[in-house]
Amino acid sequence: MESTRTRTRRATINDVASAAGLSRGTVSRVVNGERYVSEDAKLAVEEAILRVGYVRNSVARNLVRQKSGAIGLIIHEPHSLLFEDPNIGSILLGANAVLSAADYQLVSLIIDSERDSRRVADYLQGGLVDGAVIVSARASDPIALAVKNLGVPAAFVGHPPGIPDIPYVAIDNAAAAEAITARLLGTGRTRVGMIACALDRDSGQDRLAGFKAAMGDLFDPGLVVEYPLYTYGFGLEGMQELLRRRPDLDGVFAASDAVAAGAMTALQESGRQIPADVGIVGFDDSSWALRCRPQLSTVRQPADLLGKRAAELVLAQIRGLPSPAEVLETSVMWRGSA
Amino acid sequence: MESTRTRTRRATINDVASAAGLSRGTVSRVVNGERYVSEDAKLAVEEAILRVGYVRNSVARNLVRQKSGAIGLIIHEPHSLLFEDPNIGSILLGANAVLSAADYQLVSLIIDSERDSRRVADYLQGGLVDGAVIVSARASDPIALAVKNLGVPAAFVGHPPGIPDIPYVAIDNAAAAEAITARLLGTGRTRVGMIACALDRDSGQDRLAGFKAAMGDLFDPGLVVEYPLYTYGFGLEGMQELLRRRPDLDGVFAASDAVAAGAMTALQESGRQIPADVGIVGFDDSSWALRCRPQLSTVRQPADLLGKRAAELVLAQIRGLPSPAEVLETSVMWRGSA
């Protein structure tokens, strides 16, 4: 797949040696990652490789073997959320660490529209990636369907219902939500609401289910407000709505830390003290949690590890090894907000 | 580049027609995007394409022409900043919108280590992208050098010094920083400090230069604190340090909105009123600015448009059209923080 636009022949290892002023053997040792090469020689070779446009063996080998050496990270998130949710960044960096160590290039593919969705399916079909990690898939996701039908090695972060055949790594959102709601109730709160989000996804549905389970007889459906996305803005709006519905509310479970941060702003603007008047808990333990004042009590989910394990599941499939689904542990981080 | 792992032959348009229960002609009209096809037929064909793993013409054509149909977005940011800076998300989505409309697939390549940097250079050499947008490059960036030597169509967001031959789209950071500092001085402040960040990049250097220019004789080098990254955490730390150095400070220019948000937390925790005791201004007009209380006075930079224009510069080069560098307008957004 060499472009013929700007070059007439592919640079060879001899060109690198000549440009670096070193022997072919030294260049070869550097390129193959062997020991007993001086740092100066390494630097000179690296510089010469870039200068002459030499394609390393790994790339050439991949081209011959009809492998791209790349793994796609498919992020299916609406525009507004993409960079407000630090989990996605942590998943990406976790996956990148594992793939980088295995000499695979992570390529992120963002789906922001129907058109994107179709084009990404085409891209997967074109052999430009050897596998895919899929984040934020929803039930009947067309990409998930495409991956399944193409037989591309793949793994989900999260566990979308209705797609049973692809391995996944997930957390138990319902159990974690139940645990933190129970802890909130343990501080003596009785009038507790929830700002629920993203009910089109397993994470959103399961967090609401866990909240209901913990509330038991105290559960009041009128104290659940629902929004499409886990955002600061919906947290602000949701808290204002809950306070209108129930001014003497004394506790709230926000479906994510960003949502909780927005809710805390609304509580403070309404003159309520946190945690004296209202106790609040979130979900994620992302950077939002430590920026809040008081700091947020929340569920820690290992976003970085979700990305790492999902990447490992894809590599396992490429190597013909077993790739069982995995559910990672979460824990409650108790701080000042409740 | 078809994978031979799971399939023995490439699916044809006949397979799609058979799976969809439609004529070859109807399938062909859908695949070629022609009019006068019913919505039902379109859906059936789309579904059948995914089911049988048919590779659309555009992908096949690209493979024959040794084009990937993909454009890389190379993001050179340290781990911690990647998803704290909403500008990067806006640049990505802006570029994606332009490339998606031109039927190119945007693939994001994150550089988080030296190893990543080398691998991305290899990836570019392997012909897996037809062009590249480079974000957050620094002086003597190895990727920039690789792109230049390979002759890959490319554009920078920002204008790293020392790499004159690649087109770029940028803002005038120095002029914008000078304008907002002048506006802050116009509120009667005389003891004004700066939390400067990322001085290894043109944006960081230029914002400091603009601050100095506006301060003129009032400039006091002891009231500039310097940090490596534009983060909330460094804003918090920087403000605490400035208050130690000069407890009667009455104004501060934070090098980004995230930095300003951290600084505002430090000011409020020290018991100072904003803007009565200390006026503060930021840079970006990102989502941070509207989340602050009071809301932040800042420089609006068109991050989305930076991404769009950079993508257009790459497409222009692919099409053999001129691709002149471009400097976009910024404006001062005056709100409650100063």
XYZ file of N, CA and C in Angstrom, chain B residues 94-318:
675
model
N -14.641 18.929 14.834
C -14.635 19.807 13.660
C -13.997 19.115 12.468
N -12.839 18.504 12.690
C -12.156 17.784 11.606
C -13.021 16.628 11.110
N -13.652 15.913 12.039
C -14.483 14.768 11.663
C -15.649 15.202 10.768
N -16.239 16.345 11.073
C -17.387 16.812 10.286
C -16.979 17.045 8.833
N -15.849 17.714 8.622
C -15.378 17.995 7.258
C -15.001 16.704 6.532
N -14.277 15.835 7.205
C -13.789 14.614 6.549
C -14.932 13.642 6.281
N -15.872 13.585 7.212
C -17.027 12.714 7.035
C -17.814 13.141 5.795
N -18.002 14.450 5.624
C -18.739 14.949 4.461
C -18.016 14.612 3.161
N -16.685 14.475 3.222
C -15.908 14.140 2.027
C -15.663 12.624 1.937
N -16.375 11.857 2.769
C -16.243 10.396 2.787
C -14.849 9.900 3.143
N -14.162 10.639 3.974
C -12.907 10.147 4.554
C -13.164 9.709 5.991
N -12.454 8.677 6.403
C -12.539 8.216 7.784
C -11.449 8.888 8.612
N -11.856 9.583 9.661
C -10.872 10.173 10.574
C -10.412 9.100 11.559
N -9.099 8.901 11.651
C -8.579 7.966 12.651
C -7.657 8.752 13.594
N -7.964 8.698 14.875
C -7.178 9.463 15.850
C -6.047 8.605 16.380
N -4.874 9.176 16.407
C -3.680 8.480 16.878
C -3.121 9.274 18.052
N -3.124 8.652 19.209
C -2.698 9.342 20.424
C -1.226 9.053 20.676
N -0.468 10.097 20.956
C 0.935 9.891 21.317
C 1.106 10.184 22.795
N 1.409 9.128 23.539
C 1.474 9.232 24.997
C 2.872 8.857 25.498
N 3.778 8.496 24.593
C 5.133 8.062 24.991
C 6.052 8.131 23.780
N 7.353 7.984 24.027
C 8.327 7.931 22.938
C 8.037 6.757 22.008
N 7.648 5.644 22.635
C 7.359 4.449 21.858
C 6.184 4.694 20.901
N 5.141 5.374 21.434
C 3.992 5.731 20.595
C 4.448 6.576 19.420
N 5.327 7.517 19.699
C 5.778 8.456 18.691
C 6.440 7.711 17.540
N 7.275 6.750 17.862
C 7.962 5.974 16.845
C 6.983 5.128 16.051
N 6.027 4.514 16.757
C 5.073 3.638 16.102
C 4.143 4.417 15.170
N 3.746 5.624 15.607
C 2.883 6.442 14.748
C 3.641 6.845 13.483
N 4.926 7.153 13.614
C 5.730 7.466 12.423
C 5.741 6.259 11.480
N 5.895 5.046 12.038
C 5.847 3.821 11.216
C 4.489 3.677 10.535
N 3.442 3.952 11.300
C 2.071 3.807 10.775
C 1.862 4.740 9.590
N 2.348 5.959 9.720
C 2.221 6.919 8.623
C 2.971 6.419 7.388
N 4.127 5.805 7.609
C 4.921 5.293 6.499
C 4.267 4.103 5.817
N 3.386 3.404 6.528
C 2.796 2.181 5.996
C 1.647 2.405 5.031
N 1.320 3.653 4.741
C 0.263 3.925 3.769
C -1.140 3.719 4.308
N -1.294 3.671 5.616
C -2.619 3.413 6.191
C -3.454 4.677 6.336
N -2.855 5.837 6.097
C -3.623 7.086 6.005
C -3.149 7.859 4.777
N -4.054 8.665 4.232
C -3.731 9.468 3.043
C -3.305 10.886 3.407
N -3.402 11.225 4.682
C -3.030 12.564 5.120
C -3.126 12.648 6.627
N -2.708 13.802 7.202
C -2.699 13.907 8.659
C -2.925 15.337 9.123
N -3.729 15.471 10.183
C -3.847 16.726 10.926
C -3.078 16.525 12.224
N -2.216 17.470 12.551
C -1.350 17.305 13.720
C -1.687 18.378 14.755
N -2.069 17.920 15.947
C -2.482 18.827 17.018
C -1.429 18.824 18.116
N -1.169 19.980 18.698
C -0.274 20.103 19.848
C 1.154 19.691 19.561
N 1.606 19.926 18.344
C 3.000 19.622 18.046
C 3.904 20.598 18.790
N 5.083 20.140 19.097
C 6.066 21.020 19.701
C 7.232 21.208 18.738
N 8.073 22.159 19.067
C 9.274 22.365 18.266
C 10.025 21.042 18.180
N 10.553 20.717 17.012
C 11.328 19.500 16.741
C 10.561 18.230 17.079
N 9.274 18.237 16.808
C 8.428 17.077 16.990
C 8.844 15.998 15.971
N 9.146 14.766 16.417
C 9.577 13.737 15.459
C 8.489 13.378 14.449
N 7.222 13.491 14.866
C 6.125 13.186 13.948
C 6.077 14.222 12.836
N 6.230 15.481 13.224
C 6.210 16.545 12.227
C 7.326 16.319 11.221
N 8.476 15.914 11.726
C 9.617 15.629 10.853
C 9.293 14.466 9.912
N 8.677 13.424 10.457
C 8.328 12.255 9.642
C 7.338 12.641 8.549
N 6.323 13.381 8.909
C 5.296 13.804 7.947
C 5.934 14.618 6.835
N 6.821 15.513 7.222
C 7.472 16.370 6.238
C 8.320 15.533 5.284
N 9.080 14.585 5.833
C 9.970 13.788 4.989
C 9.224 12.806 4.103
N 8.077 12.327 4.581
C 7.299 11.382 3.790
C 6.502 12.079 2.695
N 6.327 13.385 2.827
C 5.515 14.094 1.850
C 4.033 13.773 1.965
N 3.573 13.321 3.121
C 2.148 13.062 3.348
C 1.418 14.406 3.423
N 0.279 14.561 2.735
C -0.497 15.794 2.891
C -0.819 16.006 4.372
N -0.507 17.189 4.894
C -0.664 17.386 6.337
C -0.918 18.842 6.657
N -1.492 19.086 7.822
C -1.674 20.447 8.323
C -1.551 20.430 9.833
N -0.991 21.507 10.370
C -0.922 21.673 11.813
C -2.096 22.491 12.324
N -2.581 22.135 13.501
C -3.390 23.066 14.280
C -2.409 23.743 15.215
N -2.267 25.039 15.078
C -1.203 25.752 15.781
C -0.003 25.880 14.859
N 1.004 26.586 15.321
C 2.118 26.906 14.448
C 3.438 26.695 15.164
N 3.859 25.420 15.262
C 5.105 25.169 15.980
C 6.283 25.822 15.279
N 7.152 26.485 16.024
C 8.307 27.128 15.408
C 9.251 26.072 14.833
N 9.974 26.417 13.803
C 10.999 25.516 13.282
C 10.509 24.507 12.263
N 9.229 24.541 11.897
C 8.723 23.613 10.872
C 7.963 24.440 9.836
N 8.702 25.098 8.930
C 8.071 26.109 8.089
C 7.294 25.552 6.898
N 7.515 24.281 6.515
C 7.022 23.832 5.212
C 5.628 23.227 5.214
N 5.017 23.037 6.371
C 3.711 22.384 6.415
C 2.646 23.440 6.708
N 1.535 23.441 5.949
C 0.499 24.448 6.181
C -0.084 24.326 7.595
N -0.627 25.428 8.083
C -1.206 25.394 9.420
C -2.414 26.301 9.482
N -3.217 26.056 10.514
C -4.276 26.991 10.866
C -4.104 27.287 12.349
N -4.158 28.547 12.700
C -3.801 28.935 14.062
C -4.620 30.155 14.484
N -4.452 30.551 15.724
C -4.944 31.847 16.176
C -3.729 32.677 16.580
N -3.930 33.974 16.752
C -2.839 34.834 17.210
C -2.902 34.890 18.733
N -2.233 33.924 19.361
C -2.276 33.826 20.823
C -1.750 35.081 21.511
N -0.696 35.663 20.946
C -0.089 36.833 21.590
C -1.057 38.020 21.586
N -1.652 38.294 20.420
C -2.574 39.430 20.326
C -3.789 39.221 21.225
N -4.303 37.984 21.277
C -5.487 37.705 22.094
C -5.166 37.849 23.584
N -3.996 37.360 23.995
C -3.595 37.481 25.403
C -3.395 38.950 25.771
N -2.830 39.705 24.851
C -2.629 41.130 25.108
C -3.972 41.837 25.269
N -4.935 41.477 24.418
C -6.248 42.127 24.467
C -6.965 41.856 25.786
N -6.946 40.591 26.243
C -7.714 40.315 27.462
C -6.994 40.862 28.697
N -5.661 40.892 28.675
C -4.926 41.482 29.798
C -5.206 42.989 29.862
N -5.238 43.631 28.698
C -5.538 45.075 28.654
C -6.934 45.350 29.226
N -7.878 44.465 28.888
C -9.239 44.626 29.387
C -9.279 44.479 30.913
N -8.500 43.515 31.434
C -8.414 43.312 32.883
C -7.814 44.551 33.556
N -6.752 45.097 32.951
C -6.134 46.317 33.503
C -7.121 47.479 33.461
N -7.991 47.468 32.482
C -8.997 48.526 32.342
C -10.003 48.565 33.486
N -10.088 47.469 34.285
C -10.977 47.479 35.453
C -10.277 48.089 36.664
N -9.077 48.649 36.456
C -8.385 49.359 37.529
C -7.401 48.521 38.330
N -7.099 47.321 37.881
C -6.138 46.461 38.606
C -4.723 46.951 38.318
N -3.850 46.819 39.307
C -2.457 47.228 39.102
C -1.464 46.135 39.500
N -1.898 45.176 40.336
C -0.999 44.116 40.810
C -1.478 42.794 40.202
N -1.072 42.594 38.953
C -1.627 41.489 38.149
C -0.562 40.426 37.871
N -0.901 39.178 38.177
C 0.009 38.060 37.913
C -0.495 37.187 36.779
N 0.360 36.238 36.382
C -0.045 35.285 35.349
C 0.333 33.867 35.750
N -0.609 32.930 35.524
C -0.296 31.504 35.633
C -0.027 31.030 34.209
N 1.272 30.926 33.866
C 1.690 30.567 32.507
C 1.874 29.055 32.420
N 1.514 28.476 31.278
C 1.606 27.024 31.113
C 2.166 26.678 29.740
N 2.684 25.459 29.625
C 3.056 24.855 28.338
C 3.992 25.763 27.549
N 5.065 26.219 28.196
C 5.991 27.123 27.509
C 6.843 26.401 26.471
N 6.669 25.068 26.360
C 7.344 24.335 25.277
C 6.535 24.383 23.981
N 5.407 25.083 24.015
C 4.585 25.184 22.804
C 4.378 26.631 22.414
N 4.075 26.837 21.146
C 3.857 28.197 20.664
C 2.724 28.868 21.422
N 1.651 28.137 21.738
C 0.516 28.770 22.421
C 0.936 29.308 23.779
N 1.696 28.512 24.523
C 2.114 28.928 25.859
C 3.062 30.116 25.822
N 4.018 30.050 24.931
C 4.983 31.155 24.787
C 4.286 32.450 24.384
N 3.391 32.336 23.395
C 2.757 33.532 22.849
C 1.797 34.188 23.845
N 1.118 33.379 24.660
C 0.217 33.970 25.659
C 1.010 34.743 26.705
N 2.170 34.212 27.075
C 3.027 34.935 28.021
C 3.540 36.231 27.382
N 3.931 36.167 26.122
C 4.435 37.367 25.437
C 3.346 38.446 25.362
N 2.108 38.039 25.081
C 0.994 38.995 25.008
C 0.724 39.637 26.360
N 0.812 38.828 27.415
C 0.618 39.347 28.776
C 1.653 40.420 29.094
N 2.922 40.091 28.786
C 4.008 41.057 29.040
C 3.776 42.351 28.291
N 3.390 42.232 27.022
C 3.189 43.416 26.185
C 2.108 44.319 26.772
N 1.001 43.710 27.248
C -0.091 44.517 27.798
C 0.304 45.152 29.125
N 1.083 44.440 29.925
C 1.452 44.936 31.253
C 2.416 46.117 31.160
N 3.297 46.096 30.168
C 4.238 47.205 30.009
C 5.041 47.430 31.280
N 5.029 48.648 31.793
C 5.828 48.982 32.972
C 5.339 48.282 34.233
N 4.074 47.841 34.221
C 3.534 47.154 35.397
C 4.028 45.708 35.507
N 4.679 45.203 34.438
C 5.084 43.793 34.433
C 6.115 43.494 35.516
N 5.817 42.454 36.311
C 6.726 42.027 37.379
C 7.004 40.541 37.187
N 8.251 40.187 36.775
C 8.546 38.765 36.507
C 8.293 37.870 37.716
N 8.336 38.438 38.920
C 8.074 37.644 40.124
C 6.615 37.241 40.250
N 5.746 37.852 39.440
C 4.317 37.504 39.496
C 3.890 36.607 38.335
N 4.884 35.949 37.706
C 4.564 34.921 36.708
C 4.987 33.568 37.261
N 4.030 32.645 37.388
C 4.373 31.277 37.785
C 4.187 30.383 36.564
N 5.060 29.380 36.443
C 5.089 28.577 35.214
C 4.849 27.099 35.497
N 3.974 26.477 34.699
C 3.662 25.048 34.844
C 3.682 24.366 33.487
N 3.917 23.038 33.471
C 4.077 22.365 32.171
C 2.787 22.211 31.369
N 1.639 22.112 32.056
C 0.400 21.780 31.341
C -0.741 22.722 31.707
N -1.685 22.853 30.786
C -2.904 23.636 31.026
C -3.908 22.800 31.827
N -3.767 22.720 33.144
C -4.716 21.893 33.905
C -5.310 22.650 35.091
N -6.472 22.165 35.517
C -7.133 22.647 36.731
C -6.177 22.566 37.925
N -5.502 21.431 38.052
C -4.611 21.218 39.194
C -3.488 22.243 39.267
N -2.882 22.557 38.128
C -1.810 23.558 38.132
C -2.376 24.963 38.366
N -3.631 25.187 37.974
C -4.268 26.476 38.255
C -4.429 26.691 39.755
N -4.875 25.627 40.427
C -5.049 25.670 41.884
C -3.703 25.957 42.551
N -2.694 25.194 42.170
C -1.352 25.307 42.743
C -0.739 26.674 42.421
N -0.898 27.118 41.183
C -0.311 28.380 40.751
C -0.900 29.570 41.492
N -2.207 29.519 41.717
C -2.855 30.634 42.420
C -2.389 30.689 43.868
N -2.285 29.521 44.516
C -1.788 29.491 45.900
C -0.385 30.096 45.964
N 0.450 29.776 44.985
C 1.820 30.292 44.959
C 1.822 31.811 44.745
N 0.989 32.298 43.822
C 0.927 33.746 43.582
C 0.470 34.487 44.830
N -0.501 33.915 45.561
C -1.004 34.581 46.772
C 0.056 34.589 47.874
N 0.889 33.547 47.916
C 2.001 33.548 48.875
C 2.981 34.663 48.523
N 3.276 34.783 47.232
C 4.248 35.792 46.805
C 3.709 37.202 46.966
N 2.427 37.402 46.756
C 1.853 38.747 46.724
C 0.412 38.686 47.240
N 0.244 38.724 48.574
C -1.111 38.557 49.133
C -2.097 39.623 48.652
N -1.603 40.810 48.253
C -2.542 41.856 47.815
C -2.714 41.899 46.291
N -2.384 40.779 45.642
C -2.627 40.660 44.198
C -4.086 41.023 43.896
N -4.319 41.803 42.849
C -5.718 42.144 42.540
C -6.189 41.690 41.156
N -5.304 40.991 40.409
C -5.734 40.470 39.110
C -4.866 39.313 38.677
N -5.444 38.411 37.869
C -4.650 37.288 37.363
C -5.152 36.863 35.982
N -4.180 36.581 35.107
C -4.462 36.006 33.790
C -4.035 34.547 33.838
N -5.013 33.659 33.724
C -4.729 32.216 33.706
C -4.631 31.792 32.246
N -3.622 30.957 31.923
C -3.311 30.664 30.524
C -4.369 29.828 29.817
N -5.306 29.222 30.559
C -6.459 28.558 29.933
C -7.629 28.583 30.907
N -8.817 28.220 30.406
C -10.003 28.212 31.268
C -9.905 27.167 32.373
N -9.351 25.989 32.053
C -9.200 24.951 33.081
C -8.276 25.462 34.188
N -7.218 26.147 33.799
C -6.283 26.742 34.765
C -7.008 27.794 35.608
N -7.837 28.611 34.950
C -8.592 29.650 35.654
C -9.566 29.036 36.665
N -10.202 27.924 36.278
C -11.152 27.273 37.189
C -10.442 26.812 38.460
N -9.254 26.236 38.312
C -8.470 25.836 39.478
C -8.072 27.044 40.319
N -7.674 28.122 39.643
C -7.280 29.346 40.345
C -8.460 29.932 41.123
N -9.659 29.876 40.541
C -10.831 30.411 41.234
C -11.125 29.622 42.500
N -10.958 28.294 42.442
C -11.142 27.484 43.653
C -10.151 27.936 44.730
N -8.895 28.150 44.352
C -7.878 28.586 45.325
C -8.223 29.959 45.894
N -8.682 30.892 45.049
C -9.057 32.228 45.518
C -10.207 32.132 46.517
N -11.212 31.330 46.175
C -12.381 31.214 47.052
C -12.011 30.532 48.364
N -11.131 29.534 48.304
C -10.711 28.870 49.539
C -9.866 29.785 50.424
N -9.226 30.798 49.814
C -8.439 31.747 50.607
C -9.326 32.873 51.142
N -10.625 32.823 50.851
C -11.566 33.822 51.368
C -11.677 35.076 50.523
N -11.054 35.086 49.358
C -11.126 36.282 48.509
C -12.384 36.274 47.642
N -12.959 37.451 47.436
C -14.139 37.612 46.597
C -13.712 37.864 45.153
N -14.410 37.188 44.229
C -14.203 37.396 42.796
C -15.446 38.079 42.242
N -15.389 39.227 41.599
C -14.197 39.964 41.192
C -13.814 41.101 42.150
N -14.507 41.251 43.309
C -14.281 42.427 44.158
C -12.809 42.523 44.606
N -12.271 41.415 45.143
C -10.884 41.440 45.618
C -9.882 41.155 44.490
N -10.191 40.139 43.714
C -9.295 39.734 42.622
C -10.130 39.500 41.358
N -9.709 40.125 40.272
C -10.335 39.846 38.971
C -9.529 38.785 38.250
N -10.224 37.852 37.582
C -9.498 36.772 36.898
C -10.046 36.576 35.486
N -9.124 36.337 34.550
C -9.511 36.065 33.166
C -8.791 34.813 32.676
N -9.407 34.123 31.721
C -8.850 32.879 31.194
C -8.610 32.950 29.695
N -8.571 31.763 29.068
C -8.310 31.680 27.625
C -8.927 30.383 27.116
N -9.757 30.444 26.097
C -10.364 29.306 25.375
C -11.852 29.504 25.116
N -12.585 29.965 26.151
C -14.040 29.917 26.152
C -14.526 28.486 25.923
N -13.997 27.579 26.719
C -14.447 26.188 26.682
C -15.564 26.018 27.708
N -16.051 24.787 27.862
C -17.144 24.534 28.800
C -16.780 24.908 30.236
N -15.492 24.937 30.562
C -15.071 25.370 31.894
C -15.584 26.775 32.212
N -15.574 27.676 31.225
C -15.853 29.090 31.475
C -17.257 29.304 32.019
N -18.219 28.530 31.508
C -19.604 28.720 31.938
C -19.929 27.953 33.207
N -19.065 27.019 33.583
C -19.289 26.263 34.814
C -18.785 27.016 36.039
N -17.873 27.982 35.844
C -17.329 28.724 36.986
C -18.412 29.607 37.583
N -18.273 29.896 38.889
C -19.157 30.849 39.544
C -18.298 31.890 40.228
N -18.290 33.210 39.862
C -18.996 33.740 38.689
C -18.427 33.162 37.390
N -19.208 33.335 36.307
C -18.729 32.835 35.016
C -17.498 33.615 34.574
N -16.680 32.940 33.783
C -15.332 33.427 33.491
C -15.269 34.371 32.286
N -14.593 35.503 32.465
C -14.226 36.360 31.335
C -13.027 35.719 30.652
N -13.087 35.602 29.329
C -12.059 34.798 28.659
C -11.937 35.165 27.185
N -10.953 34.572 26.513
C -10.788 34.719 25.062
C -11.505 33.562 24.383
N -12.381 33.860 23.453
C -12.992 32.778 22.690
C -12.090 32.415 21.525
N -11.667 31.143 21.486
C -10.963 30.682 20.288
C -11.835 29.628 19.612
N -11.919 29.674 18.278
C -12.843 28.808 17.549
C -12.260 27.417 17.333
N -12.249 26.584 18.395
C -11.567 25.287 18.334
C -12.164 24.393 17.250
N -13.486 24.388 17.168
C -14.175 23.576 16.162
C -13.721 23.975 14.751
N -13.641 25.280 14.535
C -13.242 25.788 13.218
C -11.766 25.493 12.919
N -10.943 25.494 13.953
C -9.535 25.122 13.751
C -9.457 23.700 13.182
N -10.259 22.799 13.742
C -10.284 21.421 13.255
C -10.812 21.340 11.830
N -11.879 22.084 11.568
C -12.466 22.069 10.221
C -11.484 22.573 9.180
N -10.881 23.719 9.455
C -9.974 24.329 8.473
C -8.734 23.469 8.241
N -8.236 22.871 9.311
C -7.057 22.009 9.159
C -7.405 20.814 8.265
N -8.586 20.234 8.464
C -9.017 19.114 7.617
C -9.139 19.580 6.166
N -9.674 20.784 5.972
C -9.809 21.309 4.610
C -8.443 21.523 3.944
N -7.459 21.946 4.737
C -6.107 22.111 4.188
C -5.537 20.777 3.705
N -5.819 19.706 4.448
C -5.322 18.382 4.049
C -6.036 17.925 2.774
N -7.356 18.103 2.734
C -8.111 17.701 1.529
C -7.645 18.498 0.315
N -7.359 19.786 0.509
C -6.885 20.613 -0.608
C -5.587 20.045 -1.177
N -4.685 19.630 -0.311
C -3.414 19.067 -0.789
C -3.634 17.758 -1.553
N -4.537 16.919 -1.034
C -4.825 15.645 -1.720
C -5.355 15.919 -3.125
